[in-house]
Coordinates of C-alpha atoms in Angstrom, one line a residue:
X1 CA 327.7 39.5 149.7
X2 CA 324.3 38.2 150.7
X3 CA 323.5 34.9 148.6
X4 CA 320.3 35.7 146.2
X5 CA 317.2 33.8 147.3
X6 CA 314.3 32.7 145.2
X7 CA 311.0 33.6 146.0
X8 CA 308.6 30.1 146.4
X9 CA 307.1 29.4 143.5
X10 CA 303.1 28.2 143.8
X11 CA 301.0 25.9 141.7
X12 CA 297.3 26.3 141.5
X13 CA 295.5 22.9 141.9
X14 CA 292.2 23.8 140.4
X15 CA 290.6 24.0 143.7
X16 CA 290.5 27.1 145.0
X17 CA 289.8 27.0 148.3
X18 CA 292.2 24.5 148.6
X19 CA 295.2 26.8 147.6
X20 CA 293.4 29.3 149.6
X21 CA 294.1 26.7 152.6
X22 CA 297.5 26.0 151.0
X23 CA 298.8 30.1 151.1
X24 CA 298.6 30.0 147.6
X25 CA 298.6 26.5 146.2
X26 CA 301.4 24.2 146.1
X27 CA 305.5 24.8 146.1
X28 CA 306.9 24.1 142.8
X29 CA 309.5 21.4 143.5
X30 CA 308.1 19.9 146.1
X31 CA 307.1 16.7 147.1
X32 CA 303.6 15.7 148.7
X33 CA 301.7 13.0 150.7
X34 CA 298.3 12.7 150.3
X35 CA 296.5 10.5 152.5
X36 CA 292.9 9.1 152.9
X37 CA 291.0 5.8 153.0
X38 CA 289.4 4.1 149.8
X39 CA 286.6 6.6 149.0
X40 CA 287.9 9.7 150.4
X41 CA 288.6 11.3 146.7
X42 CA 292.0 11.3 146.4
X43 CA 292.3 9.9 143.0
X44 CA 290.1 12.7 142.0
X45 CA 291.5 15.2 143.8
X46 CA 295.2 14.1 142.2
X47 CA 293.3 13.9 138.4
X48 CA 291.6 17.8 139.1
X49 CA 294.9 19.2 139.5
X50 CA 296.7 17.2 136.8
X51 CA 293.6 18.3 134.4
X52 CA 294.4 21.8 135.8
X53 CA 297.9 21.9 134.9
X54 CA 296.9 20.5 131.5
X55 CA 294.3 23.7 130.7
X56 CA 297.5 25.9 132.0
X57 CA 300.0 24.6 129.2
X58 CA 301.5 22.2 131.0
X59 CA 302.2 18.5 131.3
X60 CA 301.0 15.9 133.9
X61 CA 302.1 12.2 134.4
X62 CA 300.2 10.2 136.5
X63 CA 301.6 6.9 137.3
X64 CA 299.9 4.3 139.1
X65 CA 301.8 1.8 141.4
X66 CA 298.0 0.0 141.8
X67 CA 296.3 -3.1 139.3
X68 CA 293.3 -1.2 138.6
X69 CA 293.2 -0.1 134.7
X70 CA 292.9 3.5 133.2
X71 CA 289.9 2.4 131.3
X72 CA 288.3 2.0 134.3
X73 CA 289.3 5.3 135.8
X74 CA 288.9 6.9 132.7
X75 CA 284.9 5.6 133.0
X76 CA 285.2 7.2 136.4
X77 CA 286.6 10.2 135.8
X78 CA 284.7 10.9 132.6
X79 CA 281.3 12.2 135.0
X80 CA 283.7 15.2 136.5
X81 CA 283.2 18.5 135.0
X82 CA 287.7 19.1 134.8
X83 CA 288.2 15.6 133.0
X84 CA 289.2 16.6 129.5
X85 CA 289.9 13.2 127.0
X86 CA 291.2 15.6 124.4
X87 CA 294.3 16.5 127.1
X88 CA 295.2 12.5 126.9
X89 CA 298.2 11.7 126.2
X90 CA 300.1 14.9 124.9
X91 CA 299.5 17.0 128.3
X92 CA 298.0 14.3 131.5
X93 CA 300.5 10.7 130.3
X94 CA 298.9 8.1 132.2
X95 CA 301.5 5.0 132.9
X96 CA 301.2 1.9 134.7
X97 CA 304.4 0.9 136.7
X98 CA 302.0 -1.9 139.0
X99 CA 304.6 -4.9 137.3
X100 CA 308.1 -2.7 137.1
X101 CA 307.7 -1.9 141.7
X102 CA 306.1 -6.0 141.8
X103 CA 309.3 -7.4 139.6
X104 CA 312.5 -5.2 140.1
X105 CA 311.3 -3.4 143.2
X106 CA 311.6 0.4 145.0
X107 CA 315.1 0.9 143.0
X108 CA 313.4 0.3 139.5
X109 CA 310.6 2.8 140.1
X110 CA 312.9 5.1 141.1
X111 CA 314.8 4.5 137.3
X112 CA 312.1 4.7 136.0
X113 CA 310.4 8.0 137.3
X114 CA 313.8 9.5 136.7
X115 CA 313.7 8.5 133.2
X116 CA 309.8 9.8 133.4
X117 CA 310.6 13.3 134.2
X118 CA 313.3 13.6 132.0
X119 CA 312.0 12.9 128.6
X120 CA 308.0 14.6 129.3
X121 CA 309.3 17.3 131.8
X122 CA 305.9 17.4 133.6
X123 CA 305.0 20.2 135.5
X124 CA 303.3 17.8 137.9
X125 CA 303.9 13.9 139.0
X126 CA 301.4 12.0 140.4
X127 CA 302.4 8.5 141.8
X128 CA 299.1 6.2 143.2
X129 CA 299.9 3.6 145.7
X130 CA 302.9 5.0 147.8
X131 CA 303.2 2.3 149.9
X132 CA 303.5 -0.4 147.4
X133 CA 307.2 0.8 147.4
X134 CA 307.5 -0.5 151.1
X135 CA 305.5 -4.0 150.3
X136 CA 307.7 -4.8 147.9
X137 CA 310.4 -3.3 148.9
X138 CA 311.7 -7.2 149.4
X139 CA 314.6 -7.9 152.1
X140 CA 315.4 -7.7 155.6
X141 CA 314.7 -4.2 156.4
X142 CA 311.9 -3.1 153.7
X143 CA 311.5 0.2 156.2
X144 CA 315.2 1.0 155.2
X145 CA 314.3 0.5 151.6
X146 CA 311.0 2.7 151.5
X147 CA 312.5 5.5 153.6
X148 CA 315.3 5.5 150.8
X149 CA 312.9 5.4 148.2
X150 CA 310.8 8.3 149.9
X151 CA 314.0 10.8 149.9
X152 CA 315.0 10.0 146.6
X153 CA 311.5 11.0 145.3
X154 CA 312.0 14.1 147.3
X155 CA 315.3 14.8 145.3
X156 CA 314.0 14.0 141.8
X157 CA 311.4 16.9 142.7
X158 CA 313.9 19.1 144.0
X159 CA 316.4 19.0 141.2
X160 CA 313.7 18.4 138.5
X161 CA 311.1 21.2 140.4
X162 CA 308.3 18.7 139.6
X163 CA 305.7 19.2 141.9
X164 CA 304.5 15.3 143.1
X165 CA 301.9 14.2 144.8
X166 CA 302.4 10.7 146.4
X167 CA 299.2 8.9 147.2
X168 CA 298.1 6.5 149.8
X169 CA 295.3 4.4 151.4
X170 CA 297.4 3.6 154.7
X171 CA 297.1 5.2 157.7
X172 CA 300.2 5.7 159.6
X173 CA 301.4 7.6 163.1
X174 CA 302.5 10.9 162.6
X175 CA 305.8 10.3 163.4
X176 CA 306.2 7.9 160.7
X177 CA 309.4 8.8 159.0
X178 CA 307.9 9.1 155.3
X179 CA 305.9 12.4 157.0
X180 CA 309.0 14.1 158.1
X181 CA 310.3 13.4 154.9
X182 CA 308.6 14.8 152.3
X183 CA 307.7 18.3 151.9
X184 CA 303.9 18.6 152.6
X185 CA 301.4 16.2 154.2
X186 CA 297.7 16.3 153.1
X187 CA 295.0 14.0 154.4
X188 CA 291.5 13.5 153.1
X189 CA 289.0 12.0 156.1
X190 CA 285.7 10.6 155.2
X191 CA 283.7 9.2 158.2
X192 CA 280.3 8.9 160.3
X193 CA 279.4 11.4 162.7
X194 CA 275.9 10.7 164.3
X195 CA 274.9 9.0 161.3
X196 CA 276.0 11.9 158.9
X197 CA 278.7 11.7 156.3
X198 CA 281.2 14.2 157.4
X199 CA 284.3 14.3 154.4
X200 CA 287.2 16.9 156.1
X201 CA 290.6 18.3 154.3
X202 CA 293.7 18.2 156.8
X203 CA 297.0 20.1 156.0
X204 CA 299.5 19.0 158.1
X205 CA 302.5 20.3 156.9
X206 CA 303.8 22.5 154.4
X207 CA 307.5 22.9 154.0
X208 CA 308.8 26.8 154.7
X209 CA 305.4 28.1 153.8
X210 CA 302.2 29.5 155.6
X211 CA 298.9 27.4 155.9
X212 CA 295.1 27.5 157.0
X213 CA 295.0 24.8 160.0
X214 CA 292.5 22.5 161.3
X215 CA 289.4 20.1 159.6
X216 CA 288.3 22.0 156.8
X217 CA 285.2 20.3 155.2
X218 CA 284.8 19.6 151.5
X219 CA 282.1 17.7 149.3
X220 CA 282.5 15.8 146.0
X221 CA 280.3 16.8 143.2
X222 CA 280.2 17.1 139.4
X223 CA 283.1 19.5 139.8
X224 CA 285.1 17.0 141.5
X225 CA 286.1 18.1 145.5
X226 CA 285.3 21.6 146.3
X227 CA 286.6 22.5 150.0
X228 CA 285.4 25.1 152.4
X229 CA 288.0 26.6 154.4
X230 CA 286.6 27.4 158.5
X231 CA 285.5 30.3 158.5
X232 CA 286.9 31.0 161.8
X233 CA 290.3 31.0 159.4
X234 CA 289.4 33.6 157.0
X235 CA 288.5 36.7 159.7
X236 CA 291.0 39.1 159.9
X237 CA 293.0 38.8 163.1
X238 CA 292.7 42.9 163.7
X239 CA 290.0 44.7 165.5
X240 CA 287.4 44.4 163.6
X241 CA 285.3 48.3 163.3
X242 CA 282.8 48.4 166.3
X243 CA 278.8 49.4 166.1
X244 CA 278.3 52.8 164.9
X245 CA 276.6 55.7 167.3
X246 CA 274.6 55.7 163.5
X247 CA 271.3 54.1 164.4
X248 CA 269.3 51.9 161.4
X249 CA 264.9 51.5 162.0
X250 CA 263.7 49.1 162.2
X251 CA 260.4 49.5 160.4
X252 CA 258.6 49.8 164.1
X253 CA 258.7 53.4 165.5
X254 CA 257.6 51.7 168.9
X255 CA 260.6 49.6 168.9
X256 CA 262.8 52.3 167.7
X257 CA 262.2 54.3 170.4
X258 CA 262.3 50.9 173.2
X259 CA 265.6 50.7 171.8
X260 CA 267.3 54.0 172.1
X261 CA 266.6 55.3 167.9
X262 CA 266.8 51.9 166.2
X263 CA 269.3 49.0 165.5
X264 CA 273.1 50.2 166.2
X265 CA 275.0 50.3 162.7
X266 CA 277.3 47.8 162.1
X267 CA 276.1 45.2 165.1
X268 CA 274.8 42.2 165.5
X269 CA 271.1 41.5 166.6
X270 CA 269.3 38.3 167.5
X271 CA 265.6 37.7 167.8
X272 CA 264.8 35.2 170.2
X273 CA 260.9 33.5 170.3
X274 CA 258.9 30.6 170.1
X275 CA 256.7 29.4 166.8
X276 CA 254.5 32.2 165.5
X277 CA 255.9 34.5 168.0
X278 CA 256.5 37.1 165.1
X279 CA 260.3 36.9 164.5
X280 CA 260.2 36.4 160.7
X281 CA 258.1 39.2 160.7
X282 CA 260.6 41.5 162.6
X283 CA 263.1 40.4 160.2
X284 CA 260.7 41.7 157.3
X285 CA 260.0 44.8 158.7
X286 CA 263.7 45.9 159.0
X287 CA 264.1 44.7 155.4
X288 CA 260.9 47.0 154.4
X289 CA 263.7 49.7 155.1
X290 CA 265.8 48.7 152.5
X291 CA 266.6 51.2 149.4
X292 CA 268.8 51.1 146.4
X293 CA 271.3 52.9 148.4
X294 CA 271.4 50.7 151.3
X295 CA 270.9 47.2 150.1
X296 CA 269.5 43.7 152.2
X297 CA 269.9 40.3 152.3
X298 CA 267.3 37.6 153.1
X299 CA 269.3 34.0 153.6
X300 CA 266.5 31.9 155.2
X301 CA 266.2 27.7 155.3
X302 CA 262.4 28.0 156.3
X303 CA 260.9 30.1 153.8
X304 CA 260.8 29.6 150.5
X305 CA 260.8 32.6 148.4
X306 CA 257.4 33.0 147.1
X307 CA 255.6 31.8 150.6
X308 CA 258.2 34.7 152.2
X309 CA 256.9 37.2 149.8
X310 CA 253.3 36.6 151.0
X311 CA 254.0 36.5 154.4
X312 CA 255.5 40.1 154.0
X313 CA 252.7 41.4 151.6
X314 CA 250.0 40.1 154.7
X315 CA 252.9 43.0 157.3
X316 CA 252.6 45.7 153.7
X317 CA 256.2 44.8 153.0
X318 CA 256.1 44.9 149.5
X319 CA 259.0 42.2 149.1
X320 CA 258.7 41.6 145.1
X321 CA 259.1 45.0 144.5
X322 CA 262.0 45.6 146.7
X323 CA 263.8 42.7 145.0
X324 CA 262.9 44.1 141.4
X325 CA 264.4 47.1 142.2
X326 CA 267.6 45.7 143.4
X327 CA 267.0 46.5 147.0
X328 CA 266.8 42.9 147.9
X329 CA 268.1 39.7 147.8
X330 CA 266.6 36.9 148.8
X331 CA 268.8 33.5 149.2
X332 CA 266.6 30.3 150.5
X333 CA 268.8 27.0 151.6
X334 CA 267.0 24.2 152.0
X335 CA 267.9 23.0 156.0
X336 CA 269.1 19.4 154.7
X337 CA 272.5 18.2 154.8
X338 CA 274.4 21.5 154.5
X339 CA 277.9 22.2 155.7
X340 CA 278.6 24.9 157.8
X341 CA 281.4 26.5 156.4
X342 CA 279.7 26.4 152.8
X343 CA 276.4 28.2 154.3
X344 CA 278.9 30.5 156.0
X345 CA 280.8 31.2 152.9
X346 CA 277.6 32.0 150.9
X347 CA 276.8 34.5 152.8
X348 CA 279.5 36.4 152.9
X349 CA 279.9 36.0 149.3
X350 CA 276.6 37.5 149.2
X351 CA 277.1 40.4 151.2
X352 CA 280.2 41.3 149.2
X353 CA 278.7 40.6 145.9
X354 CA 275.5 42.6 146.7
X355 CA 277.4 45.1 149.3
X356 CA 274.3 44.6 151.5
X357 CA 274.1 46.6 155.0
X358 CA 271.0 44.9 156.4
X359 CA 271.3 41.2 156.6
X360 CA 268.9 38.9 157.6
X361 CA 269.7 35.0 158.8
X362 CA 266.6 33.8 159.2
X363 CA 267.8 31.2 161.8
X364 CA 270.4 30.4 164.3
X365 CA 268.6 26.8 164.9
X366 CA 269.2 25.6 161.0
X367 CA 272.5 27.5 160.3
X368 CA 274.2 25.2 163.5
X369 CA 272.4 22.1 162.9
X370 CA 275.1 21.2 161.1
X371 CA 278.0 21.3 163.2
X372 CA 279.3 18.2 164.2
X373 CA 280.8 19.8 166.7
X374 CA 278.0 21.8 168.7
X375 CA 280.7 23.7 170.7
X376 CA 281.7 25.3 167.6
X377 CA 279.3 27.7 167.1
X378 CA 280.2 30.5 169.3
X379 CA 283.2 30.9 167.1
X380 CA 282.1 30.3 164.2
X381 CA 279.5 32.9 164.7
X382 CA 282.4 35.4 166.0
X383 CA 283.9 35.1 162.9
X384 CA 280.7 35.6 160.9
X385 CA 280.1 38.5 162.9
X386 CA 283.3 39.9 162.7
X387 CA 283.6 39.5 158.7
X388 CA 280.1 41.1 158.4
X389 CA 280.6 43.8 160.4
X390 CA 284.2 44.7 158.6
X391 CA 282.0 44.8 155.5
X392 CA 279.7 46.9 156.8
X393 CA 276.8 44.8 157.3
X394 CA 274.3 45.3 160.2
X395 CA 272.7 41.7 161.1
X396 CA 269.9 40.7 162.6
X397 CA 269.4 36.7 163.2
X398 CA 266.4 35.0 164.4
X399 CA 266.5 32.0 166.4
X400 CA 263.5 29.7 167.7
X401 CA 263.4 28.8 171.4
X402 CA 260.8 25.7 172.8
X403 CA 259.6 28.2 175.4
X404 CA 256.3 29.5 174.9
X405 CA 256.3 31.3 177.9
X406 CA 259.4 33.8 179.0
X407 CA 261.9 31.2 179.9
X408 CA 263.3 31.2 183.2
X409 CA 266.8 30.4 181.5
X410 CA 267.6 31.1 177.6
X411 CA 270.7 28.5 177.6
X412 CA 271.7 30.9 174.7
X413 CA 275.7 30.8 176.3
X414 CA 277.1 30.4 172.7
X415 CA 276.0 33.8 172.0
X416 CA 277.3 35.2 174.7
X417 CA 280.3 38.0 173.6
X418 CA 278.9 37.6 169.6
X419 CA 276.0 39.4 169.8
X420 CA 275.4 42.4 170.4
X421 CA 271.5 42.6 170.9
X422 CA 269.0 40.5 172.1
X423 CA 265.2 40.8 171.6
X424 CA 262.7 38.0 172.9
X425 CA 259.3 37.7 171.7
X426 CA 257.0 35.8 174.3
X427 CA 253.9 35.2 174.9
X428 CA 251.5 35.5 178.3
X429 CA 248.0 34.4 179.3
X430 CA 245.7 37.4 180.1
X431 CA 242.6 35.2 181.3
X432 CA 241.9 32.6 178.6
X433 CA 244.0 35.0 175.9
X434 CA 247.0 34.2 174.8
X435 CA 248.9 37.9 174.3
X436 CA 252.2 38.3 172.8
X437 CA 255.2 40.5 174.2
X438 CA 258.2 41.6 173.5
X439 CA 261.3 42.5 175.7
X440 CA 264.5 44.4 175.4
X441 CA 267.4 42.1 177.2
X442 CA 270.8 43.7 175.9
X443 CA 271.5 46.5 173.5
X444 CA 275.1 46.5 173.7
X445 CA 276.8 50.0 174.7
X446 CA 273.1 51.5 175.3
X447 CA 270.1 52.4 177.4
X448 CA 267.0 50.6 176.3
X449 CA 263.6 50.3 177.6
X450 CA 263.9 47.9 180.5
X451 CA 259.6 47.8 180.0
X452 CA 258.0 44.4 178.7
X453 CA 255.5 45.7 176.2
X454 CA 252.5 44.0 174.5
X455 CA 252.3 43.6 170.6
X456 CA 249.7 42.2 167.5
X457 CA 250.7 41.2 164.0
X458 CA 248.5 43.4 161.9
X459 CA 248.0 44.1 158.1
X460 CA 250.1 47.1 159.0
X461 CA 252.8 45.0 160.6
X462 CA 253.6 45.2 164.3
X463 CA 251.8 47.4 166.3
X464 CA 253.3 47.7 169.9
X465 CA 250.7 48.6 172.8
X466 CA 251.8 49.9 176.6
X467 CA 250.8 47.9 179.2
X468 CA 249.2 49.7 181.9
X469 CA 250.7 50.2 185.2
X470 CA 254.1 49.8 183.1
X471 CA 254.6 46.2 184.2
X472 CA 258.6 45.3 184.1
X473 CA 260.2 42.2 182.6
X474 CA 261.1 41.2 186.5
X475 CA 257.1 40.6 186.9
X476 CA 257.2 38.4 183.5
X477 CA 260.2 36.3 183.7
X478 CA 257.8 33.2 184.5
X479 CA 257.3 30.1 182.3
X480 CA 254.3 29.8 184.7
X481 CA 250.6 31.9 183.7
X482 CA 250.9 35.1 183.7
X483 CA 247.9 37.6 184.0
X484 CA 248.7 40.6 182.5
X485 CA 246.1 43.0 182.8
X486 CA 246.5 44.9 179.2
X487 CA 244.7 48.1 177.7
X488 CA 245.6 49.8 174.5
X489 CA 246.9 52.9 174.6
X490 CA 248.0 55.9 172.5
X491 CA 251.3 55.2 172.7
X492 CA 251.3 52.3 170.8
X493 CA 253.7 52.1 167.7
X494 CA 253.0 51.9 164.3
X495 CA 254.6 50.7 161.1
X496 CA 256.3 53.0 159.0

């Protein structure tokens, strides 16, 4: 007869993201390090999920091993959103057990936690200053002493199925005993990275349990530490649907037709071009499509809204009224000290919450800038790509290049095998007139127009003009002058 097995048992933290990284949240029964240097937001972290348990029905005890005083934290705390007075002391016990580990030592605490959990039954035991245990641990071999103290902490949680939470300052090698030890290993990172604060979230270890791996990033705010889980973590490991044979407009019958019938559903696009070239305003006209039925998204850093709305009215892309009817949404981030993953995660919340199926990013340049590592970005855009596209979403991105001219060499390898399109606006010198083009490189799993064709930005939008003697992109790929003899013709596109 097979012995019965319990299923784990999971304990939210308050943090959702961070159980998401977790599988679930923490085991039940289980005990934890959590390590990070002064400043890294451990103590808060430790008091959100205590406050969490509290809101649950459930008790806390936090017990500090550390001289600083609970007023003091208390003061601290009081500025976090989760910090409830009215759960102190019945549900979150604070203790102080600095003077009981200074005076009697590792075997003391270890009476005294037991004596702890027994008479309050917490759901949840936090202990602050973990390796006090092992600097006054006293004696000849004070490893011997903390290691024994470690494992009997593990037991109390075991046979009590108190979850705890052991916190420390100290950094130690991985293959520290107290690591292999304990049940789960978290670690909170807060450092420089070319001048920029960078705060990351690092699970280790979980005991007999799934996990999200690698540096996720986090920030500290009035809600105490929200974390972002990579993005590259959250796409689903299983083909992912491809581009459609289904074919979207783009709002430019010329372009349409350069481009085989419009924008293949369900792929990815990018519009490469220098300043003014016009890419914002390709990105409006393929929103100008958007109905009721078939929903957009806007996320720019550039534009604001209103100053978006009148550069679309000056194309006739009635932006305000596509909005009002719920056509549209338009979602402006600032391009200042953002987090990837956090951008990332808005907008696939705003896809799903929206159900959008033309989405604008409105650019590639801000949406990296920053990564700390550059390297990144080719998967974090897979995964974008591949998240967007499972929901259905057709993206076009717009990213600004230094060239004016049609650059001899895009250095666009990042994108290489995310997107599926590429469009580059350019400009040439016809005489003393600057004239823009545009130029089909790569509609994936397509014919295109190989043709470089001239364009102007009129009231009307883009309005696409054949160049005479059909002059190919071979005879424009120059950063040098071009003269490119140009006469308007009737098959020039126009603007639905």
């Amino acid at each position: 007869m097979h012995p019965e097995i319990a299923p784990i048992e999971r304990m939210g933290t308050g943090v959702p993201q961070l159980d998401q990284i977790l599988g679930g949240g923490l085991v039940r029964g289980s005990a934890y390090i959590v390590q990070g240097p002064p400043g890294a937001g451990k103590t808060i972290m430790a008091n959100q999920i205590c406050h969490e348990r509290a809101r649950r029905g459930e008790g806390a005890l936090y017990l500090t091993l550390l001289a600083e005083s609970f007023g003091r934290m208390f003061s601290h705390m009081n500025g976090f959103s989760f910090f409830e007075p009215a759960h102190i002391p019945d549900r979150v016990y604070y203790a102080g057990a600095y003077a009981t580990i200074r005076d009697e030592g590792p075997d003391a605490l270890i009476r005294l936690v037991s004596a702890e959990l027994r008479k309050r039954r917490p759901a949840l035991l936090v202990i602050d200053g973990l390796f006090a245990a092992r600097d006054h641990a006293g004696g000849r071999d004070a490893d011997a002493a903390f290691r024994a103290f470690v494992h009997e902490i593990g037991q109390q949680a075991a046979l009590t199925e108190t979850t705890i939470l052991l916190l420390t300052n100290q950094s130690r090698a991985s293959s520290s005993p107290e690591y292999t030890m304990v049940d789960g290993w978290i670690e909170l990172q807060d450092e420089l990275r070319a001048e920029r604060a960078l705060r990351t979230l690092i699970v280790h270890k979980q005991r007999g349990s799934a996990f999200l791996r690698g540096r996720h990033e986090y920030r500290i705010g009035e809600d105490g530490l929200t974390v972002f889980p990579r993005l590259e973590t959250q796409a689903s490991r299983e083909p992912v649907p491809g581009t459609s044979d289904t074919r979207l407009p783009t709002g430019v019958d010329a372009l349409d037709t350069m481009i085989g019938g419009g924008i293949p559903e369900r792929s990815s696009s990018v519009v490469l071009g220098p300043t003014g070239s016009g890419k914002t305003t390709v990105a409006m006209q393929f929103l100008g499509e958007c109905t009721p039925d078939e929903r957009g998204l806007f996320f720019g850093f550039y534009e604001t809204p209103d100053r978006l709305a009148r550069k679309a009215t000056s194309v006739g892309v009635d932006l305000d009224a596509l909005r009002e009817s719920g056509a549209l949404e338009v979602v402006w981030q600032p391009p200042l000290e953002n987090l990837i993953d956090d951008l990332g995660q808005r907008i696939v919340s705003a896809v799903r919450r929206t159900g959008a199926r033309r989405v604008v990013i409105d650019g590639i340049n801000a949406l990296q800038r920053p990564l700390t590592f550059p390297g990144r970005i080719h998967s974090f855009l897979r995964a974008l790509n591949d998240i967007l596209k499972a929901e259905g979403a057709t993206t076009i991105y717009t990213r600004e290049v230094p060239q004016l001219f049609f650059p001899e060499a895009l250095a666009v390898e990042e994108l290489s095998g995310t997107i599926d399109n590429t469009i580059i606006l350019h400009y040439t010198l016809d005489g003393n007139a600057v004239r823009r083009r545009i130029s089909v490189l790569k509609i994936r799993d397509s014919d295109f127009d190989h043709i470089s064709q001239e364009f102007e930005v009129t009231a009307e939008g883009i309005v696409l003009r054949d160049v005479s003697g059909h002059e190919r992109l071979a005879d424009t790929t120059t950063s040098a002058t071009v003269v490119s003899p140009t006469s308007a013709s009737a098959g020039g596109g126009r603007v639905r």
